[in-house]
mmCIF file of C-alpha atoms and ligand atoms in Angstrom:
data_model
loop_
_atom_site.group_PDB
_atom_site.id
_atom_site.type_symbol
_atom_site.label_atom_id
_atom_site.label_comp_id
_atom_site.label_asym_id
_atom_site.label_seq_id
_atom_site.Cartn_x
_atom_site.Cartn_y
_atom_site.Cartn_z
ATOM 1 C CA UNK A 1 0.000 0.000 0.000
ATOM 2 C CA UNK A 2 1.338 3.484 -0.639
ATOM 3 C CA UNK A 3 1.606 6.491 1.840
ATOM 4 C CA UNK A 4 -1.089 8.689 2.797
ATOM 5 C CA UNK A 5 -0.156 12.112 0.584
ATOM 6 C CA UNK A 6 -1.021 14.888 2.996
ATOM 7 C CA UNK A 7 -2.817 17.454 2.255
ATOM 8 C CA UNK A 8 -0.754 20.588 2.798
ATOM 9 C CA UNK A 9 -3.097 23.207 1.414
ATOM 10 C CA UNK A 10 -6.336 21.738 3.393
ATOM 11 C CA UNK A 11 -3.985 21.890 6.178
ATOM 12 C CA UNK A 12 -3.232 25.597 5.824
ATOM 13 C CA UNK A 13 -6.568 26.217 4.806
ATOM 14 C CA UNK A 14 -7.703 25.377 8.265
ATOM 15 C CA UNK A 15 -5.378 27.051 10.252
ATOM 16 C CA UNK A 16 -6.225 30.353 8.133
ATOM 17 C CA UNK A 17 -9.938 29.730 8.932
ATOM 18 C CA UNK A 18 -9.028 29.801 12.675
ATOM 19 C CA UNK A 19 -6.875 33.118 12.376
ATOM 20 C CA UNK A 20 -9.341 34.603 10.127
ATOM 21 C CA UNK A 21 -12.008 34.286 13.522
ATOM 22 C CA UNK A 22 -9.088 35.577 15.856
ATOM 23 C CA UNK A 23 -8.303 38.796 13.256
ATOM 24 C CA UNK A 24 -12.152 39.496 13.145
ATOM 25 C CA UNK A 25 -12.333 39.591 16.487
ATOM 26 C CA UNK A 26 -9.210 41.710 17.568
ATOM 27 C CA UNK A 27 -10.631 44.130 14.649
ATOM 28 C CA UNK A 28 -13.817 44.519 16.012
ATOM 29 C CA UNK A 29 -12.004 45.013 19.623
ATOM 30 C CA UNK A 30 -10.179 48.160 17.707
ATOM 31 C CA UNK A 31 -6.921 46.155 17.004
ATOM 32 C CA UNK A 32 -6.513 45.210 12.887
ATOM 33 C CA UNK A 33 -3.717 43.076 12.936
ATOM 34 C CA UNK A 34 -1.183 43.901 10.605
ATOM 35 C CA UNK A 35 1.896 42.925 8.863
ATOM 36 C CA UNK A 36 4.633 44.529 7.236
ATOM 37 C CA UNK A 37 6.399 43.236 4.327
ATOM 38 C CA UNK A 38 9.985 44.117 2.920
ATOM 39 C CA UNK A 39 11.069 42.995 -0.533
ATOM 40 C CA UNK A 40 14.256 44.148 -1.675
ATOM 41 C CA UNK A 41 15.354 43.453 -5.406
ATOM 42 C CA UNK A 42 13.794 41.103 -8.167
ATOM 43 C CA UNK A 43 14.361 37.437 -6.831
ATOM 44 C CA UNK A 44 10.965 35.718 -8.861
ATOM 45 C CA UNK A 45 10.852 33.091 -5.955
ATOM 46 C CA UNK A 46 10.680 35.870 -3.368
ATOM 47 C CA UNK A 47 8.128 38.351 -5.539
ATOM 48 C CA UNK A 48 5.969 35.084 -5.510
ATOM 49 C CA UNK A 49 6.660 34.472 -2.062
ATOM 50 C CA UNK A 50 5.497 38.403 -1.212
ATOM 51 C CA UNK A 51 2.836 37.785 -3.433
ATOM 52 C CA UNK A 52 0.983 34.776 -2.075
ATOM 53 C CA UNK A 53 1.681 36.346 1.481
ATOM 54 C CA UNK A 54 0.007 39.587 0.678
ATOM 55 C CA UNK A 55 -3.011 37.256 -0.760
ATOM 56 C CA UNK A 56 -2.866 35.220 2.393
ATOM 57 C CA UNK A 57 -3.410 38.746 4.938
ATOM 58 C CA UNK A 58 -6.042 39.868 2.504
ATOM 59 C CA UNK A 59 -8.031 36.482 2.807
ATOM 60 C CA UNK A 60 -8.051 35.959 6.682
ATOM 61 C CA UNK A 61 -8.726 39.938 7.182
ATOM 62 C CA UNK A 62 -4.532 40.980 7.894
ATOM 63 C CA UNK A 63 -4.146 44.554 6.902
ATOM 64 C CA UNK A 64 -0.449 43.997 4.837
ATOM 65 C CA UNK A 65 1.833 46.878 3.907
ATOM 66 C CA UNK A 66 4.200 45.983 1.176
ATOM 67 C CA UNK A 67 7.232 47.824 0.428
ATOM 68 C CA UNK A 68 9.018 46.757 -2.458
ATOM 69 C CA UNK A 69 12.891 48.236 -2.857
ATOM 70 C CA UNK A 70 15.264 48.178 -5.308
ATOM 71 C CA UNK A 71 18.502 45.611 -5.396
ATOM 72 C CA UNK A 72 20.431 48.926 -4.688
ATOM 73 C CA UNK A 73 18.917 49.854 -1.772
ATOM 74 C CA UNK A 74 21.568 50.749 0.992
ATOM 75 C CA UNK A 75 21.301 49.479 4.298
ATOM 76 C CA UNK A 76 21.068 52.432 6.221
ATOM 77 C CA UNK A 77 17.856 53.036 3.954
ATOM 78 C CA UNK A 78 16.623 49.134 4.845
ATOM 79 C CA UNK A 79 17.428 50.299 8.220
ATOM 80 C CA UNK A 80 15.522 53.243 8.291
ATOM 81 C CA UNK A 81 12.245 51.382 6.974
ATOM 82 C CA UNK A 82 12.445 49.061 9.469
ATOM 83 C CA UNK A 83 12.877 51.775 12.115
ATOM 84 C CA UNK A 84 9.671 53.211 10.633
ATOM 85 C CA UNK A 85 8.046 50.109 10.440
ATOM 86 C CA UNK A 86 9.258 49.048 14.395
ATOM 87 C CA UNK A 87 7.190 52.518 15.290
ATOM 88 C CA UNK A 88 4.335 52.267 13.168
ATOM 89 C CA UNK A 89 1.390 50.960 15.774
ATOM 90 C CA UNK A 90 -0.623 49.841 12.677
ATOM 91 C CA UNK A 91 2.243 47.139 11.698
ATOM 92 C CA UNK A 92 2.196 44.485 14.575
ATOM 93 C CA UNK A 93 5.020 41.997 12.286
ATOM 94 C CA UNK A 94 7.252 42.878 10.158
ATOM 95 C CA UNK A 95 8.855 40.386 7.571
ATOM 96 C CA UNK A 96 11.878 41.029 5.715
ATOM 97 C CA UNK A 97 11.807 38.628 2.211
ATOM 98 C CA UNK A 98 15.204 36.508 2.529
ATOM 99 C CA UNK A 99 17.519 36.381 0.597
ATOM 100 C CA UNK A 100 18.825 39.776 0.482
ATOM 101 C CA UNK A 101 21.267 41.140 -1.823
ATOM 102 C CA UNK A 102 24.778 40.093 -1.037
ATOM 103 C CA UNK A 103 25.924 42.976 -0.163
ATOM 104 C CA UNK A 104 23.878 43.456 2.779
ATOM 105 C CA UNK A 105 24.575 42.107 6.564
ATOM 106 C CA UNK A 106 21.452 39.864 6.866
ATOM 107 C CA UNK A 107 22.144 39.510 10.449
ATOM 108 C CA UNK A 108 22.386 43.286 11.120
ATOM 109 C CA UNK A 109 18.675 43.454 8.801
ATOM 110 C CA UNK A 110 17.382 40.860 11.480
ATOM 111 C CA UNK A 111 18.667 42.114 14.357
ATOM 112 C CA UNK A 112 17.109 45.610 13.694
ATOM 113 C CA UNK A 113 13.511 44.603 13.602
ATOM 114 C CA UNK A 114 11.734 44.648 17.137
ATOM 115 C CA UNK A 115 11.547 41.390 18.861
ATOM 116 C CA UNK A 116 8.175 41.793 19.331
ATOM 117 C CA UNK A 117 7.375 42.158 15.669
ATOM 118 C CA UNK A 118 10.073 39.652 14.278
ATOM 119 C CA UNK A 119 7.129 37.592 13.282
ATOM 120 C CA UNK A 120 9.288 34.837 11.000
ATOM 121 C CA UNK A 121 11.047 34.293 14.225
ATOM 122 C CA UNK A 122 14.993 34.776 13.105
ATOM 123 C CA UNK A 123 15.824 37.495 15.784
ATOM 124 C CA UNK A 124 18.569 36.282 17.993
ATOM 125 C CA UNK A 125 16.399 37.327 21.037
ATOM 126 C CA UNK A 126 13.548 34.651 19.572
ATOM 127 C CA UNK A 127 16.078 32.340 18.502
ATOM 128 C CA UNK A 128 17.658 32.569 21.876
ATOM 129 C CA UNK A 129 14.026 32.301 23.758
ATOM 130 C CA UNK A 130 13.508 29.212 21.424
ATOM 131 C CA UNK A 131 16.618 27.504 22.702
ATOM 132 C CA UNK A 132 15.836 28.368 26.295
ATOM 133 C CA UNK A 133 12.484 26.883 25.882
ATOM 134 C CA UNK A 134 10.811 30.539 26.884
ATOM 135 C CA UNK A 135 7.875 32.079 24.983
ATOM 136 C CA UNK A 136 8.865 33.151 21.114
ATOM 137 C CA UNK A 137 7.948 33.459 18.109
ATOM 138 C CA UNK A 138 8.486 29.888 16.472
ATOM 139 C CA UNK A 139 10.264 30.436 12.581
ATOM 140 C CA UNK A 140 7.388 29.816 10.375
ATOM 141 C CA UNK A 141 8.262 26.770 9.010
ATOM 142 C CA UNK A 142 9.736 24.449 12.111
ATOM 143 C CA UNK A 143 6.451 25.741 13.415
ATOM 144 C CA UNK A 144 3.931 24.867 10.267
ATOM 145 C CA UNK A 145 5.913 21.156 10.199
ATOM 146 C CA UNK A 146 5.415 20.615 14.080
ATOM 147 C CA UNK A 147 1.383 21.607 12.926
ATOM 148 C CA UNK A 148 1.868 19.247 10.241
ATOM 149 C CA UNK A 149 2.313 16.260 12.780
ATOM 150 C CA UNK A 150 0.406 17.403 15.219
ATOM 151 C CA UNK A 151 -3.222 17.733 12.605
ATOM 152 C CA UNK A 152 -2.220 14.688 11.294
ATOM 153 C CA UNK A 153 -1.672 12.623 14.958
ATOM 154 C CA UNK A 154 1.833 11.893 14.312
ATOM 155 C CA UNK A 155 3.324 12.011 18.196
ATOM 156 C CA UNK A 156 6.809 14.031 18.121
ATOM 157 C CA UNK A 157 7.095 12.839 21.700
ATOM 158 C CA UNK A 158 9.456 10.610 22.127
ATOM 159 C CA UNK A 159 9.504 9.238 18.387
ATOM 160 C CA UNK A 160 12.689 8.964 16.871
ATOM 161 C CA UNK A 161 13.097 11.854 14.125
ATOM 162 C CA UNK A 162 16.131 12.064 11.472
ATOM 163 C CA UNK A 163 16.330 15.664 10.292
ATOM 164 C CA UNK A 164 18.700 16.751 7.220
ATOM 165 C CA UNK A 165 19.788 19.704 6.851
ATOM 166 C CA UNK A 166 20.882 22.260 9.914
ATOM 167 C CA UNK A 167 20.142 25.581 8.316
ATOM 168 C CA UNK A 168 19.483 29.135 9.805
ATOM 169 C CA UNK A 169 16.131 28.891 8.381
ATOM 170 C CA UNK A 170 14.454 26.132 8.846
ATOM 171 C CA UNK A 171 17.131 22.881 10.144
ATOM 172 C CA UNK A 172 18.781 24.357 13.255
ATOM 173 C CA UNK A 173 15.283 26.046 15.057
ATOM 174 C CA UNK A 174 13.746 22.927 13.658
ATOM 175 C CA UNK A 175 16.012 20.874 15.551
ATOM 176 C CA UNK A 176 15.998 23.486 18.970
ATOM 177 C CA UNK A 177 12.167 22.651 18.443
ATOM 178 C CA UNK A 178 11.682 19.300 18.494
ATOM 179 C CA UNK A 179 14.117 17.978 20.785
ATOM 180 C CA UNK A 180 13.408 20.444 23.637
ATOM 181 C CA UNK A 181 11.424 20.102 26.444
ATOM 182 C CA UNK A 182 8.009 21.779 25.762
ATOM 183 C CA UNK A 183 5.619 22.284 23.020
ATOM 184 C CA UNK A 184 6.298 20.040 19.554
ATOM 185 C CA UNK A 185 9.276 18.789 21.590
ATOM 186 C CA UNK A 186 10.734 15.512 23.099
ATOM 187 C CA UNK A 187 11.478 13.499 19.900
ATOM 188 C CA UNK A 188 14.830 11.519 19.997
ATOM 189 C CA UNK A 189 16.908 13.714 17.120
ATOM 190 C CA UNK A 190 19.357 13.037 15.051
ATOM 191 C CA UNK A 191 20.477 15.715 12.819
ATOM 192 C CA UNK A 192 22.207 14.839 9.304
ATOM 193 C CA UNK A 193 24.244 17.494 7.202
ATOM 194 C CA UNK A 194 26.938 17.636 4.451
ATOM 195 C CA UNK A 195 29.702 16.025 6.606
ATOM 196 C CA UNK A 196 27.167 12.951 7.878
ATOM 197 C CA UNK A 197 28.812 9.728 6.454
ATOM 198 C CA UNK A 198 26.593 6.848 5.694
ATOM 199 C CA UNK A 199 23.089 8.573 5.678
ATOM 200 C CA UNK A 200 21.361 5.667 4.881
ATOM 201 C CA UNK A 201 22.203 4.199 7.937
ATOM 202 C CA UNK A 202 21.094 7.193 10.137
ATOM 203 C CA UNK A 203 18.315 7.509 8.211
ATOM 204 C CA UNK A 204 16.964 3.976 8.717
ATOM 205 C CA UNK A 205 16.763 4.521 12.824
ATOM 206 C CA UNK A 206 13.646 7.344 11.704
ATOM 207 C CA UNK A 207 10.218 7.348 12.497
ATOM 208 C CA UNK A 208 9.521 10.360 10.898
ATOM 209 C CA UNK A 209 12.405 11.862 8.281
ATOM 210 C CA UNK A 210 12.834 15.724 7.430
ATOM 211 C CA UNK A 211 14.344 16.882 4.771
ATOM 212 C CA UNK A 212 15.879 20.370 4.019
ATOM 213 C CA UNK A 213 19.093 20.350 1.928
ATOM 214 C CA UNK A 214 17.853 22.382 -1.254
ATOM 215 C CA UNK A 215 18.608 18.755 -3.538
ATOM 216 C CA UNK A 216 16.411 17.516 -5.855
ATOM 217 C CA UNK A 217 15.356 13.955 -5.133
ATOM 218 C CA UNK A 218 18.111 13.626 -2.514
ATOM 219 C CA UNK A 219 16.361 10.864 -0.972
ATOM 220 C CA UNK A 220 14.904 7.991 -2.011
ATOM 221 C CA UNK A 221 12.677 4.978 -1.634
ATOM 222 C CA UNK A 222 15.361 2.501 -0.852
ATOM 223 C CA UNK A 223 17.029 4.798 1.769
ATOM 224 C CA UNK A 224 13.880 4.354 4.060
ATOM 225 C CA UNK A 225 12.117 2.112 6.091
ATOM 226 C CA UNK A 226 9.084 0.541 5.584
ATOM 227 C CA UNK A 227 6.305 2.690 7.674
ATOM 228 C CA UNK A 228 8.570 6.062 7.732
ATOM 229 C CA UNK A 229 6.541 9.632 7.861
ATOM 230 C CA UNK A 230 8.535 11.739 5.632
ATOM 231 C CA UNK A 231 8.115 15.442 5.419
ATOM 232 C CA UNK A 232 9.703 17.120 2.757
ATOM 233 C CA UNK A 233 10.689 20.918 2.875
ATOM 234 C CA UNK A 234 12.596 21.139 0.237
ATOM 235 C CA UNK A 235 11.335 23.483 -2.796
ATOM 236 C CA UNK A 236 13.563 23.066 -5.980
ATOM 237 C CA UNK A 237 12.845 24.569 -9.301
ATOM 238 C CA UNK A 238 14.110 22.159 -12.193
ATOM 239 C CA UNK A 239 13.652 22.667 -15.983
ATOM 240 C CA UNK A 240 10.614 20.941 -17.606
ATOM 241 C CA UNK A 241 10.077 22.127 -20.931
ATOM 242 C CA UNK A 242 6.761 20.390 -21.093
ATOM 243 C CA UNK A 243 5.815 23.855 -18.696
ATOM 244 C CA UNK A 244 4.516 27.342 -19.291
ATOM 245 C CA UNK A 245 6.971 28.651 -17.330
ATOM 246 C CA UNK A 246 9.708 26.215 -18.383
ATOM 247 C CA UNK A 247 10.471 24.698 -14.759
ATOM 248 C CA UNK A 248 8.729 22.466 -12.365
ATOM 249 C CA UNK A 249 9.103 22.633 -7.988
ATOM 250 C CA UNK A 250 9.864 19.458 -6.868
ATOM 251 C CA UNK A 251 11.228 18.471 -3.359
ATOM 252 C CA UNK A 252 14.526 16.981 -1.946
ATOM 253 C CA UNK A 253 12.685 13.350 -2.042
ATOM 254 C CA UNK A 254 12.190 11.192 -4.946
ATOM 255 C CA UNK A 255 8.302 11.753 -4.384
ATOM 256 C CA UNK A 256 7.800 8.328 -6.742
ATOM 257 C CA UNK A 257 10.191 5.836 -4.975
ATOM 258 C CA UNK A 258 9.951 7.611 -1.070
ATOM 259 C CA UNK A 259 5.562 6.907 -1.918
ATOM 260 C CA UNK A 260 6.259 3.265 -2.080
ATOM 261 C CA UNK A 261 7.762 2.580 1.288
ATOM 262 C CA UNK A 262 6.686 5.795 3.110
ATOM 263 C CA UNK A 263 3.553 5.263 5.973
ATOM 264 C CA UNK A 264 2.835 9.340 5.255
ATOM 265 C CA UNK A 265 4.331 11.949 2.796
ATOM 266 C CA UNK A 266 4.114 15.188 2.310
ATOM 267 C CA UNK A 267 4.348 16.691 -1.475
ATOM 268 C CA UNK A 268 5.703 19.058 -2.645
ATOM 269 C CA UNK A 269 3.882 21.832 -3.942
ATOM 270 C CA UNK A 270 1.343 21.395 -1.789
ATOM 271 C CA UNK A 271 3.338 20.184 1.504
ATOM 272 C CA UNK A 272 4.946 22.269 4.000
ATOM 273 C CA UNK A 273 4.951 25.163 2.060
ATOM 274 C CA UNK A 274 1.352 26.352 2.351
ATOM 275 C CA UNK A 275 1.488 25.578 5.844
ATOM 276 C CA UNK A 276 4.522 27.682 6.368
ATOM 277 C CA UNK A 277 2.502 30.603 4.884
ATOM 278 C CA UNK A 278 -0.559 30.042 7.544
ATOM 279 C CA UNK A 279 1.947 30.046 9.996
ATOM 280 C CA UNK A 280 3.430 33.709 9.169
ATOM 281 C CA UNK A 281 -0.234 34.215 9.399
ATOM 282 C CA UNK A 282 -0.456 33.055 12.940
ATOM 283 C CA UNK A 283 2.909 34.759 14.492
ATOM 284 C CA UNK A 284 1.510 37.986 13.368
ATOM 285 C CA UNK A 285 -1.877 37.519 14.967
ATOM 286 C CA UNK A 286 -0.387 36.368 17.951
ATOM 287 C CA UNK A 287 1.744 39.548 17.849
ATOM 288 C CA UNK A 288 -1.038 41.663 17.284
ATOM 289 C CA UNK A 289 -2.531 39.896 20.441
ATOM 290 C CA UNK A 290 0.059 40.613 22.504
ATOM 291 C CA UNK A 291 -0.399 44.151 21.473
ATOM 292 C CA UNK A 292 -4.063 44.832 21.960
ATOM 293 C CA UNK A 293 -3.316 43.409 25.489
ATOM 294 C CA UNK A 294 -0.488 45.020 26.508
ATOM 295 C CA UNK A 295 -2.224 48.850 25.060
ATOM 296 C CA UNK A 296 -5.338 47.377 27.126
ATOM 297 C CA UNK A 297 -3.507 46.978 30.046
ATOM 298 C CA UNK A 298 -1.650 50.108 29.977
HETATM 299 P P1 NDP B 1 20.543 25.725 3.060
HETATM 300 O O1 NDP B 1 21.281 25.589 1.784
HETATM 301 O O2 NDP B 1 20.709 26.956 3.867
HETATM 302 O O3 NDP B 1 20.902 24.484 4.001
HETATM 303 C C1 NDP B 1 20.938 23.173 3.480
HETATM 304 C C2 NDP B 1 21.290 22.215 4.575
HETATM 305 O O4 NDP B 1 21.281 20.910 4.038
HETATM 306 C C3 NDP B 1 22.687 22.429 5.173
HETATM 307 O O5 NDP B 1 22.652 22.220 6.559
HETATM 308 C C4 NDP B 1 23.550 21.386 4.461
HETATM 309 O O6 NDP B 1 24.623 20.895 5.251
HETATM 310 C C5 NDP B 1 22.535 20.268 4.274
HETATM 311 N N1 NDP B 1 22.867 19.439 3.097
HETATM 312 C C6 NDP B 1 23.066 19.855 1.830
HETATM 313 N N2 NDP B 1 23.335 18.810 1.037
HETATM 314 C C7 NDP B 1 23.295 17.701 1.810
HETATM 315 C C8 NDP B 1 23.498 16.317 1.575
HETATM 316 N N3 NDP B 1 23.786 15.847 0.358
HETATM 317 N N4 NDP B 1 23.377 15.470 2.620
HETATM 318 C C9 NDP B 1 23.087 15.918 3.857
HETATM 319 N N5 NDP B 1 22.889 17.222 4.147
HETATM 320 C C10 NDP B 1 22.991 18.106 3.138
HETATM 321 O O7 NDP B 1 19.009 25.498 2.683
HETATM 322 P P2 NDP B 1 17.657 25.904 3.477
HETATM 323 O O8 NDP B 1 17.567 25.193 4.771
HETATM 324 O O9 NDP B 1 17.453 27.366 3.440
HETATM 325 O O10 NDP B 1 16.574 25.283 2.482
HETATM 326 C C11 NDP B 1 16.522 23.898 2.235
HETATM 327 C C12 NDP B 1 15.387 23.623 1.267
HETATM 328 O O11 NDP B 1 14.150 23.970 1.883
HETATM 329 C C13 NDP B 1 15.453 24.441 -0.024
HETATM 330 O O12 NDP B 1 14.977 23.656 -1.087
HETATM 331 C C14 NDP B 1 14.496 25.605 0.241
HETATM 332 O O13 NDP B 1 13.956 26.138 -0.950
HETATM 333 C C15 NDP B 1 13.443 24.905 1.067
HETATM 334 N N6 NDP B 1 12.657 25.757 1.937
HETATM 335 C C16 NDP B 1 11.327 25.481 2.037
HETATM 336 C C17 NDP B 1 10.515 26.192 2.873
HETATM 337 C C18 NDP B 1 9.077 25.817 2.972
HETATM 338 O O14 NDP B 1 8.293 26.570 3.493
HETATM 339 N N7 NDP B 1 8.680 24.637 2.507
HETATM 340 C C19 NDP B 1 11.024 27.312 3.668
HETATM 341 C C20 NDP B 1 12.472 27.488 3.567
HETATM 342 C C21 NDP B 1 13.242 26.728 2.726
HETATM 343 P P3 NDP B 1 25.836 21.836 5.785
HETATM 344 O O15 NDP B 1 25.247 22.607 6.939
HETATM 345 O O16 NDP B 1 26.881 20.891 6.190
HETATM 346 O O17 NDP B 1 26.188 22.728 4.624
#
């Protein structure tokens, strides 16, 4: 029998149907949350990143502010935005669209926006809180995978997970995430990366695999288990001619083969991804929240 394929977009769809009721209500209570988004140069993954993102506020009722820049923006001028944004009370999350041109310090960028707004969760102070296991904004996709498991009753606790990949992004809070001692935590990890030697074998001791190494098809049916969940974050664009637009996303499993042997799978489009976006979704209601509470309490 092959895996269950699940549903990333009914997922997603969900959790926006929840945030929609909490934004409806925090608007009628005189707080609109909002989000601010910062796009700087012509990356076409990232415009239809921003894109989707300023579709996703509109649906569930987020007022989103969109500032596109240039690729030769300075960053004293990123800097300034994101002082204005920090002050503005209408903006309750602010988003800067990675990557950024090379020339810019991304961790000076990331640093500058207010903790308290730093609704994708890559401010040291949140990245810091995550590690401590204190309250934080959760990075948008560790948290929409965790979500993931949790709709679909696949325990974290005390499973044994194999993640690959350690990244800034999504492997390294991923991994602060599920093997501490709190919420989506307590999972026996093992963490793979470039300089893990004999994968296969690591990856056989999984319950549930993760994948995020930005390869194509990296891994595949005969590198698993029988019975494995297997969620795939990887997004890939490859050339397929047979395409519009000349390319095709794929993941970093061999969808076809990983199917086969796989107890659960998540595709890709249609996977993580969409569940990411909710996810953005839900840090900046939250942060809005926290807001209307703390201007309440005042
Ligand atoms: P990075 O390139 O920053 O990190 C890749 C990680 O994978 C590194 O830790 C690297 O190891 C490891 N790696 C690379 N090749 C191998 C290999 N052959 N075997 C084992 N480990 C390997 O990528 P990101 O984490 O930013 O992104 C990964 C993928 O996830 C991309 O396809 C990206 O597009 C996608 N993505 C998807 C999101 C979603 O919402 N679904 C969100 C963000 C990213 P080392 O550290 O040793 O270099």
């Amino acid at each position: 029998m092959g895996a269950k394929i699940i549903d990333g977009k009914a997922i997603a769809a969900g959790i926006r149907g929840e945030i929609a009721r909490t934004v409806s209500k925090l608007t009628l209570e005189g707080t609109r949350p909002g989000l601010g988004v910062v796009l700087v140069g012509q990356n076409p993954a990232s415009i239809s990143y921003v894109n989707s993102k300023e579709n996703d506020c509109d649906e569930v009722g987020i007022y989103s502010h969109d500032i596109r820049l240039p690729a030769n923006t300075s960053e004293s001028e990123l800097l300034h935005i994101i002082d204005n944004l920090n002050h503005n009370p209408r903006i309750h999350g602010i988003l800067v669209q990675l990557p950024l041109p090379k020339d810019m310090n991304e961790a000076r960028i990331i640093a500058a926006i207010l903790p308290e707004k730093d609704v994708d969760g890559f401010h040291p102070a949140n990245l810091g809180r995550l590690l401590l296991n204190l309250d934080c904004f959760i990075p948008c996709t560790p948290y929409g995978i965790v979500k993931i498991l949790e709709i679909e009753n696949i325990p974290i606790e005390g499973a044994e997970i194999v993640l690959v990949g350690r990244s800034r992004i999504v492997g390294a809070p991923l991994a602060n995430l599920l093997f501490r001692k709190g919420y989506g935590g307590n999972a026996t990890l093992t963490v793979c990366h470039s300089y893990t030697r004999n994968i296969e074998k690591v990856l056989s001791r999984g319950d549930i695999i993760i994948v995020a190494t930005g390869n194509p098809g990296l891994i595949k049916g005969n590198m698993i288990r029988n019975g494995t969940v297997v969620i795939d974050v990887g997004i890939n664009r490859v050339e397929d001619s047979s395409r519009r637009k000349g390319y095709k996303l794929v993941g970093d499993v061999d969808f076809d083969s990983v199917k086969q042997v796989a107890k659960a799978i998540t595709p890709v489009p249609g996977g993580v991804g969409p569940v990411t976006r909710a996810m953005l979704l839900w840090n900046t209601a939250v942060a809005a929240q926290r807001f209307h509470t703390d201007r309440k309490e005042v």
